Coordinates of C-alpha atoms and ligand atoms in Angstrom, one line a residue:
M6 CA 39.5 16.6 -38.1
Q7 CA 38.4 19.6 -40.1
P8 CA 37.3 18.7 -43.6
K9 CA 39.8 19.9 -46.2
T10 CA 39.0 23.1 -48.0
T11 CA 38.5 22.7 -51.7
T12 CA 41.1 24.6 -53.7
L13 CA 40.9 25.8 -57.3
D14 CA 43.6 23.3 -58.2
D15 CA 41.5 20.4 -56.9
L16 CA 38.7 21.5 -59.3
V17 CA 40.9 22.1 -62.3
S18 CA 42.6 18.8 -61.8
L19 CA 39.4 16.8 -61.4
A20 CA 37.8 18.6 -64.3
K21 CA 40.7 17.8 -66.6
R22 CA 41.3 14.2 -65.3
R23 CA 37.7 13.2 -65.8
G24 CA 36.8 15.1 -69.0
F25 CA 34.7 17.9 -67.6
V26 CA 36.8 20.9 -68.8
F27 CA 39.9 21.1 -71.1
Q28 CA 42.0 24.1 -72.0
T29 CA 40.9 25.4 -75.4
S30 CA 43.4 24.6 -78.2
S31 CA 45.7 22.9 -75.7
I32 CA 47.7 21.3 -78.6
Y33 CA 48.7 24.8 -79.6
G34 CA 49.6 25.9 -76.1
G35 CA 46.1 27.0 -75.2
L36 CA 44.1 30.3 -75.7
A37 CA 43.9 32.7 -72.8
N38 CA 40.6 32.6 -70.8
S39 CA 39.1 30.0 -73.0
Y40 CA 37.9 26.4 -72.1
D41 CA 36.3 23.5 -73.8
Y42 CA 33.8 21.3 -72.1
G43 CA 34.5 17.6 -72.4
P44 CA 32.0 14.8 -72.6
L45 CA 31.0 14.9 -68.9
G46 CA 31.2 18.7 -68.7
T47 CA 28.9 19.0 -71.7
E48 CA 26.3 16.8 -69.9
L49 CA 26.6 18.8 -66.7
L50 CA 26.2 22.1 -68.5
R51 CA 23.2 20.7 -70.4
N52 CA 21.6 19.5 -67.1
I53 CA 22.1 23.0 -65.5
K54 CA 20.6 24.7 -68.6
N55 CA 17.6 22.3 -68.7
L56 CA 16.9 22.8 -65.0
W57 CA 17.1 26.6 -65.5
W58 CA 14.8 26.5 -68.5
Q59 CA 12.3 24.2 -66.8
K60 CA 12.2 26.3 -63.7
F61 CA 12.1 29.8 -65.3
I62 CA 10.3 29.2 -68.6
H63 CA 8.3 26.0 -68.6
Q64 CA 7.0 26.1 -65.1
R65 CA 5.9 29.8 -65.2
P66 CA 2.8 31.1 -67.0
D67 CA 4.3 34.5 -67.4
M68 CA 7.5 33.5 -69.3
V69 CA 8.4 32.7 -72.8
G70 CA 11.8 31.8 -74.4
L71 CA 13.8 33.3 -77.2
D72 CA 16.9 32.4 -79.3
S73 CA 18.2 35.5 -80.9
Q74 CA 21.4 35.9 -82.9
I75 CA 25.0 36.5 -81.6
L76 CA 25.5 39.0 -84.4
L77 CA 23.0 41.9 -84.1
H78 CA 22.7 45.1 -86.1
P79 CA 25.6 47.3 -84.9
K80 CA 23.2 50.1 -84.0
T81 CA 22.0 47.8 -81.2
W82 CA 25.2 48.4 -79.3
M83 CA 25.2 52.1 -79.8
A84 CA 21.6 52.3 -78.6
S85 CA 22.4 50.1 -75.6
G86 CA 25.4 52.2 -74.7
H87 CA 27.8 49.3 -74.9
T88 CA 30.1 51.0 -77.5
T89 CA 30.8 53.8 -75.1
A90 CA 30.2 52.5 -71.5
F91 CA 31.0 48.8 -71.5
N92 CA 34.6 49.2 -70.3
D93 CA 37.1 47.7 -67.9
P94 CA 40.1 49.6 -66.4
L95 CA 43.4 48.1 -67.5
V96 CA 47.1 48.6 -66.8
E97 CA 50.0 47.3 -68.7
D98 CA 53.2 45.7 -67.1
L99 CA 55.8 48.2 -68.4
T100 CA 58.4 45.4 -68.8
T101 CA 56.4 42.4 -70.1
Q102 CA 53.6 44.4 -71.7
K103 CA 51.1 41.9 -70.2
R104 CA 47.7 43.5 -69.4
Y105 CA 45.9 43.3 -66.1
R106 CA 42.6 44.6 -64.7
A107 CA 43.5 47.6 -62.5
D108 CA 40.6 46.8 -60.1
H109 CA 41.8 43.2 -59.7
L110 CA 45.4 44.3 -58.9
I111 CA 44.2 46.8 -56.3
E112 CA 41.8 44.2 -54.7
E113 CA 44.6 41.6 -54.5
W114 CA 47.0 44.2 -53.0
Q115 CA 44.4 45.2 -50.4
E116 CA 43.8 41.6 -49.4
K117 CA 47.5 40.8 -49.2
N118 CA 48.3 44.0 -47.2
N119 CA 45.2 43.8 -44.9
Q120 CA 43.9 47.1 -46.3
T121 CA 40.3 45.8 -46.8
T122 CA 38.9 48.8 -45.0
D123 CA 40.2 51.1 -47.8
T124 CA 37.8 52.1 -50.5
S125 CA 37.0 49.1 -52.7
P126 CA 38.2 49.5 -56.3
E127 CA 34.6 48.9 -57.4
D128 CA 33.9 52.3 -55.9
M129 CA 36.9 54.1 -57.4
S130 CA 36.9 56.1 -60.6
V131 CA 39.6 55.5 -63.1
K132 CA 41.5 58.5 -61.8
A133 CA 41.2 57.2 -58.2
M134 CA 42.5 53.8 -59.2
D135 CA 45.4 55.5 -60.9
E136 CA 46.2 57.5 -57.8
Y137 CA 45.9 54.5 -55.5
I138 CA 48.3 52.5 -57.6
I139 CA 50.9 55.3 -57.6
Q140 CA 50.4 56.0 -53.8
H141 CA 50.9 52.3 -52.8
K142 CA 53.5 51.5 -55.5
I143 CA 51.4 48.6 -56.7
V144 CA 53.2 46.5 -59.2
S145 CA 52.2 43.7 -61.6
P146 CA 52.2 40.0 -60.5
D147 CA 55.7 39.8 -62.1
G148 CA 56.9 42.6 -59.8
N149 CA 57.2 45.3 -62.5
P150 CA 55.8 48.8 -62.5
V151 CA 52.6 49.3 -64.4
S152 CA 51.2 51.9 -66.8
A153 CA 48.5 54.5 -66.0
V154 CA 45.0 53.0 -65.9
K155 CA 43.2 53.1 -69.3
V156 CA 39.7 52.1 -70.1
F157 CA 39.3 49.2 -72.5
N158 CA 36.0 48.4 -74.3
L159 CA 34.9 44.8 -73.8
L160 CA 32.9 44.4 -77.0
F161 CA 34.4 42.0 -79.6
E162 CA 34.6 43.6 -83.0
T163 CA 34.4 41.6 -86.2
S164 CA 33.3 42.4 -89.8
I165 CA 30.9 41.1 -92.3
G166 CA 30.7 40.9 -96.1
V167 CA 33.2 42.1 -98.6
V168 CA 33.2 45.7 -97.7
T169 CA 35.9 46.7 -95.3
G170 CA 36.1 49.6 -92.8
E171 CA 33.4 51.1 -90.7
K172 CA 30.5 49.9 -92.9
S173 CA 31.2 46.3 -92.2
K174 CA 32.0 46.6 -88.5
I175 CA 29.8 44.4 -86.3
Y176 CA 30.1 43.1 -82.8
L177 CA 29.7 39.6 -81.2
R178 CA 27.0 40.2 -78.6
G179 CA 28.3 41.3 -75.2
E180 CA 25.0 40.2 -73.5
T181 CA 22.1 38.2 -74.7
A182 CA 19.7 40.8 -73.3
Q183 CA 19.8 43.1 -76.3
G184 CA 18.3 40.4 -78.6
I185 CA 15.3 40.3 -76.2
F186 CA 14.9 44.1 -76.1
S187 CA 15.1 44.4 -79.9
N188 CA 12.4 41.7 -80.3
F189 CA 10.0 43.2 -77.7
A190 CA 7.4 44.2 -80.3
N191 CA 7.7 40.9 -82.2
I192 CA 7.1 38.9 -79.1
S193 CA 4.2 41.1 -77.9
N194 CA 2.6 41.0 -81.3
S195 CA 3.1 37.3 -81.9
T196 CA 2.2 35.8 -78.5
R197 CA -0.7 36.1 -76.1
M198 CA 1.5 37.4 -73.4
Q199 CA 0.2 40.4 -71.4
L200 CA 2.2 42.5 -69.0
P201 CA 3.8 41.7 -66.7
F202 CA 5.6 39.0 -68.6
G203 CA 9.2 37.9 -69.1
V204 CA 11.4 36.6 -71.9
G205 CA 14.3 34.2 -71.1
Q206 CA 17.2 33.3 -73.3
I207 CA 20.2 31.1 -73.0
G208 CA 23.1 31.7 -75.4
K209 CA 26.7 32.6 -75.9
S210 CA 28.0 36.1 -75.1
F211 CA 31.5 37.4 -75.8
R212 CA 33.7 39.9 -73.9
N213 CA 37.3 40.9 -74.4
E214 CA 38.1 40.0 -70.8
V215 CA 41.6 40.4 -69.4
T216 CA 42.0 38.2 -66.4
T217 CA 44.3 35.5 -64.9
G218 CA 43.8 32.2 -63.2
Q219 CA 40.1 32.1 -62.5
F220 CA 39.4 29.0 -64.6
V221 CA 35.9 29.1 -66.2
F222 CA 34.8 31.9 -63.9
R223 CA 35.6 34.7 -66.3
T224 CA 36.1 33.8 -70.0
L225 CA 36.1 35.4 -73.4
E226 CA 33.2 33.3 -74.6
F227 CA 30.6 32.2 -72.1
E228 CA 27.0 31.3 -71.9
Q229 CA 24.4 33.5 -70.3
A230 CA 20.9 32.7 -69.1
E231 CA 19.1 36.1 -69.0
I232 CA 15.6 37.1 -68.2
E233 CA 14.0 40.5 -69.1
Y234 CA 10.8 40.8 -67.1
F235 CA 8.7 43.6 -68.5
F236 CA 6.1 45.4 -66.4
D237 CA 4.0 48.6 -66.1
P238 CA 5.6 50.7 -63.4
E239 CA 2.2 52.3 -62.6
T240 CA 0.6 49.1 -61.6
T241 CA 3.6 47.0 -60.5
D242 CA 5.9 48.0 -57.7
W243 CA 9.5 47.4 -59.0
Q244 CA 10.9 46.8 -55.5
T245 CA 8.3 44.1 -54.7
L246 CA 8.9 42.5 -58.1
M247 CA 12.7 42.6 -57.6
E248 CA 12.3 40.9 -54.3
S249 CA 10.2 38.1 -55.8
W250 CA 12.9 37.5 -58.5
K251 CA 15.6 37.5 -55.8
T252 CA 13.6 34.8 -54.0
A253 CA 13.3 32.8 -57.2
M254 CA 17.0 33.0 -57.8
W255 CA 17.8 32.0 -54.2
E256 CA 15.5 29.1 -54.4
F257 CA 16.9 27.8 -57.7
V258 CA 20.4 27.9 -56.2
T259 CA 19.7 26.5 -52.8
K260 CA 16.9 24.0 -53.6
D261 CA 17.6 22.9 -57.2
L262 CA 21.4 23.1 -57.2
H263 CA 21.7 22.2 -53.5
I264 CA 24.0 25.1 -52.6
A265 CA 24.4 25.8 -48.8
A266 CA 23.1 29.2 -47.8
K267 CA 26.3 29.8 -45.8
N268 CA 28.1 30.0 -49.2
L269 CA 25.8 32.6 -50.6
R270 CA 25.2 36.3 -49.9
W271 CA 23.5 39.3 -51.5
R272 CA 25.5 42.4 -52.3
K273 CA 24.0 45.7 -53.4
H274 CA 26.0 47.6 -56.0
T275 CA 27.2 51.0 -55.0
D276 CA 26.4 54.1 -57.2
T277 CA 29.9 54.1 -58.8
E278 CA 29.9 50.4 -59.6
R279 CA 26.4 50.1 -61.0
S280 CA 26.1 49.7 -64.8
H281 CA 25.0 52.8 -66.9
Y282 CA 21.5 51.3 -67.5
S283 CA 20.6 50.3 -64.0
M284 CA 18.8 52.1 -61.2
D285 CA 19.4 49.3 -58.6
T286 CA 21.5 46.2 -58.8
Y287 CA 22.2 43.3 -56.5
D288 CA 24.7 40.4 -57.0
L289 CA 24.1 37.0 -55.6
D290 CA 27.7 36.1 -54.6
Y291 CA 29.1 32.6 -54.1
K292 CA 32.1 31.8 -51.9
F293 CA 34.3 30.4 -54.7
P294 CA 37.7 28.8 -53.8
F295 CA 39.2 32.3 -54.6
G296 CA 36.8 34.3 -52.5
W297 CA 33.3 35.8 -52.7
K298 CA 32.5 36.6 -56.3
E299 CA 29.4 37.4 -58.4
L300 CA 27.4 34.5 -59.5
W301 CA 24.2 36.0 -60.6
G302 CA 23.1 39.7 -61.0
I303 CA 19.7 41.3 -60.8
A304 CA 19.2 44.8 -62.1
Y305 CA 16.3 47.3 -62.4
R306 CA 17.0 48.5 -66.0
T307 CA 13.9 50.8 -65.9
D308 CA 12.7 51.7 -69.5
Y309 CA 16.3 52.6 -70.5
D310 CA 16.8 49.9 -73.1
L311 CA 13.4 50.0 -74.8
K312 CA 13.6 53.8 -75.0
Q313 CA 17.1 53.8 -76.4
H314 CA 16.1 51.3 -79.1
Q315 CA 13.0 53.4 -79.9
E316 CA 15.2 56.4 -80.4
Y317 CA 17.8 54.6 -82.5
S318 CA 15.4 52.6 -84.6
G319 CA 12.4 54.9 -84.9
E320 CA 10.2 51.9 -84.1
T321 CA 7.6 52.0 -81.3
L322 CA 8.4 49.6 -78.5
Q323 CA 5.5 50.2 -76.2
A324 CA 2.6 48.5 -74.5
T325 CA -1.0 49.6 -73.9
T326 CA -3.0 49.1 -70.7
T327 CA -5.7 46.4 -71.0
D328 CA -8.4 49.1 -71.0
N329 CA -6.7 50.8 -73.9
T330 CA -6.4 54.1 -72.0
R331 CA -2.7 54.5 -71.7
R332 CA 0.4 53.7 -73.8
F333 CA 3.7 53.5 -72.1
T334 CA 7.2 52.0 -72.4
P335 CA 7.5 49.0 -70.1
H336 CA 10.1 48.8 -67.4
V337 CA 12.4 45.8 -66.8
I338 CA 13.8 43.7 -64.0
E339 CA 16.7 41.6 -65.3
P340 CA 18.0 38.5 -63.5
A341 CA 21.2 37.5 -65.5
V342 CA 23.5 34.6 -64.8
G343 CA 26.4 32.9 -66.4
I344 CA 25.8 29.2 -67.0
N345 CA 29.6 28.6 -66.7
R346 CA 29.6 30.2 -63.3
L347 CA 26.7 28.0 -62.1
F348 CA 28.8 25.1 -63.4
M349 CA 31.9 26.1 -61.5
M350 CA 29.9 26.7 -58.3
V351 CA 28.3 23.3 -58.6
L352 CA 31.7 21.6 -59.0
A353 CA 33.1 23.6 -56.0
E354 CA 30.1 23.0 -53.8
H355 CA 29.8 19.3 -54.4
Y356 CA 33.4 18.3 -54.5
W357 CA 34.1 16.2 -51.4
E358 CA 37.3 14.5 -50.3
D359 CA 36.1 11.5 -48.3
T360 CA 39.3 10.9 -46.3
E361 CA 37.7 8.1 -44.3
R362 CA 37.3 6.0 -47.4
S363 CA 40.2 7.6 -49.4
R364 CA 38.1 8.8 -52.3
T365 CA 37.0 11.9 -54.1
V366 CA 33.3 12.3 -54.6
L367 CA 31.2 14.7 -56.6
C368 CA 28.0 14.7 -54.6
L369 CA 25.9 16.2 -57.4
P370 CA 22.2 16.5 -57.1
R371 CA 20.6 13.7 -59.1
Q372 CA 19.2 16.0 -61.8
L373 CA 22.7 17.3 -62.5
S374 CA 24.8 14.1 -62.6
P375 CA 26.0 13.3 -66.1
H376 CA 25.0 9.6 -65.5
S377 CA 22.3 8.5 -63.0
V378 CA 23.5 4.9 -62.9
A379 CA 26.5 2.8 -64.0
V380 CA 26.2 -0.9 -64.8
F381 CA 29.2 -3.3 -64.3
P382 CA 29.7 -7.0 -64.9
L383 CA 31.8 -8.2 -61.9
A384 CA 34.5 -9.7 -64.2
R385 CA 35.2 -8.7 -67.8
N386 CA 36.3 -12.1 -69.0
K387 CA 33.1 -14.0 -68.2
P388 CA 30.8 -13.9 -71.2
E389 CA 27.8 -15.0 -69.1
L390 CA 28.2 -12.1 -66.7
I391 CA 28.6 -9.7 -69.5
A392 CA 25.6 -10.9 -71.3
A393 CA 23.4 -10.7 -68.1
A394 CA 24.8 -7.1 -67.4
K395 CA 24.2 -6.0 -71.0
I396 CA 20.5 -6.9 -70.8
I397 CA 20.1 -4.7 -67.7
Y398 CA 22.2 -1.9 -69.3
Q399 CA 20.1 -1.9 -72.4
E400 CA 16.9 -1.9 -70.5
L401 CA 18.0 1.2 -68.4
L402 CA 19.6 3.0 -71.3
G403 CA 16.4 4.4 -72.9
K404 CA 14.9 5.4 -69.6
I405 CA 17.6 6.8 -67.3
P406 CA 21.1 8.3 -68.2
T407 CA 23.1 5.1 -67.8
T408 CA 26.8 4.3 -68.4
W409 CA 28.6 1.0 -68.8
D410 CA 32.0 0.1 -67.3
D411 CA 33.9 -3.2 -67.5
R412 CA 37.5 -1.8 -67.2
S413 CA 39.9 -2.7 -64.4
N414 CA 38.6 -4.0 -61.1
I415 CA 35.3 -3.2 -59.4
G416 CA 37.0 -1.0 -56.7
K417 CA 38.5 1.2 -59.3
R418 CA 35.2 1.5 -61.2
Y419 CA 33.5 2.6 -58.0
L420 CA 36.2 5.3 -57.4
Y421 CA 35.8 6.5 -61.0
Q422 CA 32.0 6.8 -60.8
D423 CA 32.3 8.6 -57.4
E424 CA 34.6 11.2 -59.0
I425 CA 32.2 11.9 -61.8
G426 CA 29.1 12.0 -59.5
T427 CA 27.2 8.9 -60.5
P428 CA 24.7 8.3 -57.7
F429 CA 24.2 4.6 -58.2
C430 CA 26.3 1.6 -59.5
I431 CA 24.7 -1.8 -60.3
T432 CA 26.9 -4.9 -60.2
I433 CA 26.0 -8.1 -61.9
D434 CA 27.9 -11.0 -60.2
Y435 CA 27.7 -14.8 -60.0
Q436 CA 24.7 -14.7 -57.7
T437 CA 22.8 -12.8 -60.4
L438 CA 23.2 -15.8 -62.6
E439 CA 21.7 -18.0 -59.9
D440 CA 18.9 -15.9 -58.4
N441 CA 18.5 -12.8 -60.7
T442 CA 19.5 -10.3 -58.0
V443 CA 22.0 -7.5 -58.3
T444 CA 23.8 -5.1 -55.9
I445 CA 23.1 -1.4 -56.0
R446 CA 25.7 0.8 -54.4
N447 CA 24.9 4.3 -53.1
R448 CA 27.6 6.9 -54.1
D449 CA 27.3 9.0 -50.9
T450 CA 27.1 6.2 -48.3
T451 CA 28.9 3.4 -50.3
E452 CA 26.1 1.1 -48.9
Q453 CA 25.2 -1.8 -51.1
T454 CA 21.7 -3.3 -51.3
R455 CA 20.8 -6.5 -53.0
I456 CA 17.6 -6.4 -55.0
G457 CA 15.9 -8.4 -57.8
S458 CA 16.9 -7.3 -61.2
N459 CA 13.2 -6.8 -62.0
Q460 CA 13.0 -4.2 -59.1
I461 CA 15.8 -2.0 -60.4
L462 CA 13.7 0.6 -62.2
E463 CA 11.3 0.9 -59.4
Y464 CA 14.2 1.3 -56.9
L465 CA 15.9 3.9 -59.0
A466 CA 12.7 5.8 -59.7
K467 CA 12.2 6.2 -56.0
K468 CA 15.7 7.0 -55.1
L469 CA 16.3 9.4 -57.9
D470 CA 12.9 10.9 -57.4
L471 CA 11.8 10.3 -61.0
A472 CA 8.2 10.2 -62.2
E473 CA 7.6 6.5 -61.9
E474 CA 5.3 6.3 -64.9
A475 CA 8.1 7.7 -67.1
V476 CA 10.6 5.1 -66.0
L477 CA 8.3 2.1 -65.4
G478 CA 6.3 2.7 -68.6
Ligands
GAP517 N1 22.6 41.7 -69.2 C1 23.3 42.0 -68.0 C2 24.6 41.5 -67.9 O1 25.2 40.9 -68.8 P1 26.6 41.1 -66.2 O2 26.6 41.2 -64.7 O3 27.6 41.8 -67.0 O4 25.2 41.6 -66.6 C3 25.5 38.7 -66.1 O5 26.6 39.6 -66.6 C4 26.1 37.4 -65.7 O6 26.9 36.8 -66.7 C5 27.1 37.5 -64.5 O7 26.5 37.6 -63.2 C6 28.0 36.3 -64.7 O8 27.4 35.2 -64.1 C7 28.0 36.1 -66.2 N2 29.3 36.6 -66.8 C8 29.5 37.9 -67.1 N3 30.8 38.0 -67.6 C9 31.3 36.8 -67.7 C10 32.5 36.2 -68.2 N4 33.4 36.9 -68.8 N5 32.7 34.8 -68.1 C11 31.7 34.1 -67.5 N6 30.5 34.5 -67.1 C12 30.3 35.9 -67.2

């Protein structure tokens, strides 16, 4: 029998049922394109971010981190070009006044009508999209005619202080990257870093996105993990550098997040599609339940941003060669990913309906599971079992992410832990009281092994591939 294909509904349902993701402000009817991360989702997000930070900042001698503000000087966004060029094409349903992305409507229409050989909307100008919609009589998802295509700026505007009007206008950052560019001189002057070197940052970004039904894939508020890698174009070949970053991205996704290569592909941006600041861009796409979509982008931003900030600020944002003979504006390669997209990919990839054993399993890699191990007393009304189980639970708690469960029956507890991705469950039963052994159950195989309770840490350290000294003390 063919394994069942995971649908978006499967993921949304599991995420809500088990407290990974909730709709934001659900008690007020929700807020469009906004989600909260529940107790388990928070752990999963944190684990993804920690892994990214470990891999790209801590394990590399040529990288440092930064935590810049969400609110930056408004000139930042004029210099970067976002106030003028950071736009999406929108149409309005003429009956309901609901707004839609024109490129998304065209893409869906092309897929539905098998017109996938037509020009992709990503390669169409606003005028071309307009003409295409008219020519093919494309309507809104509610079946109504739509307005002409208009461009809509994605930056979120807000204001500061007591002054109103243009003077107080400020933006929530549309990308974390600009905080890195505007700190280039601070970082160069305060650290021992020499080119080529990179600066990584994880933080919230905001975009006034108009989209429907893509869960956490595209939201108004999201978390980015961006790297700006600065180099001297005379001594470093940008294409070679870009290739090495593409390899690092690919390895992170396939080796650290355990994503199958068949669900990944590289896609080069066309000239029309590429952002205003980029000379070359690739997307690493993942096969999400609603099709191939961008997971992670990598762009060659040249010296565009630093030059723009020099012009708008009057400050020098340059570097000098080690022999002091040449001053130049560094160029940049930028790998930029959304943590929430990594999160959604991880859920989609590791969701497994085990029809043979009638259970749903999240086969998360061990570094990502919210809990590494769950501890159960076989029965909840036996104080001696609970006492013995609590001793083991307490011992594990400080060393490995551990959870406790004594609700309902043992079968239901296993099913629950399988659904939230806990790789091991330890049960303390009547035999434990006699010979101090416990059972350890493996999430993926459901196999149970009996071991001495004094061997638990060693067993888990091996199976979870943890540094033994950290666990065993
Ligand atoms: N600094 C470059 C930059 O921001 P981008 O392609 O617009 O480039 C980078 O964004 C990554 O951020 C994307 O590949 C995606 O993973 C994530 N991202 C962008 N917009 C998003 C949104 N509205 N919701 C969730 N993630 C988003």
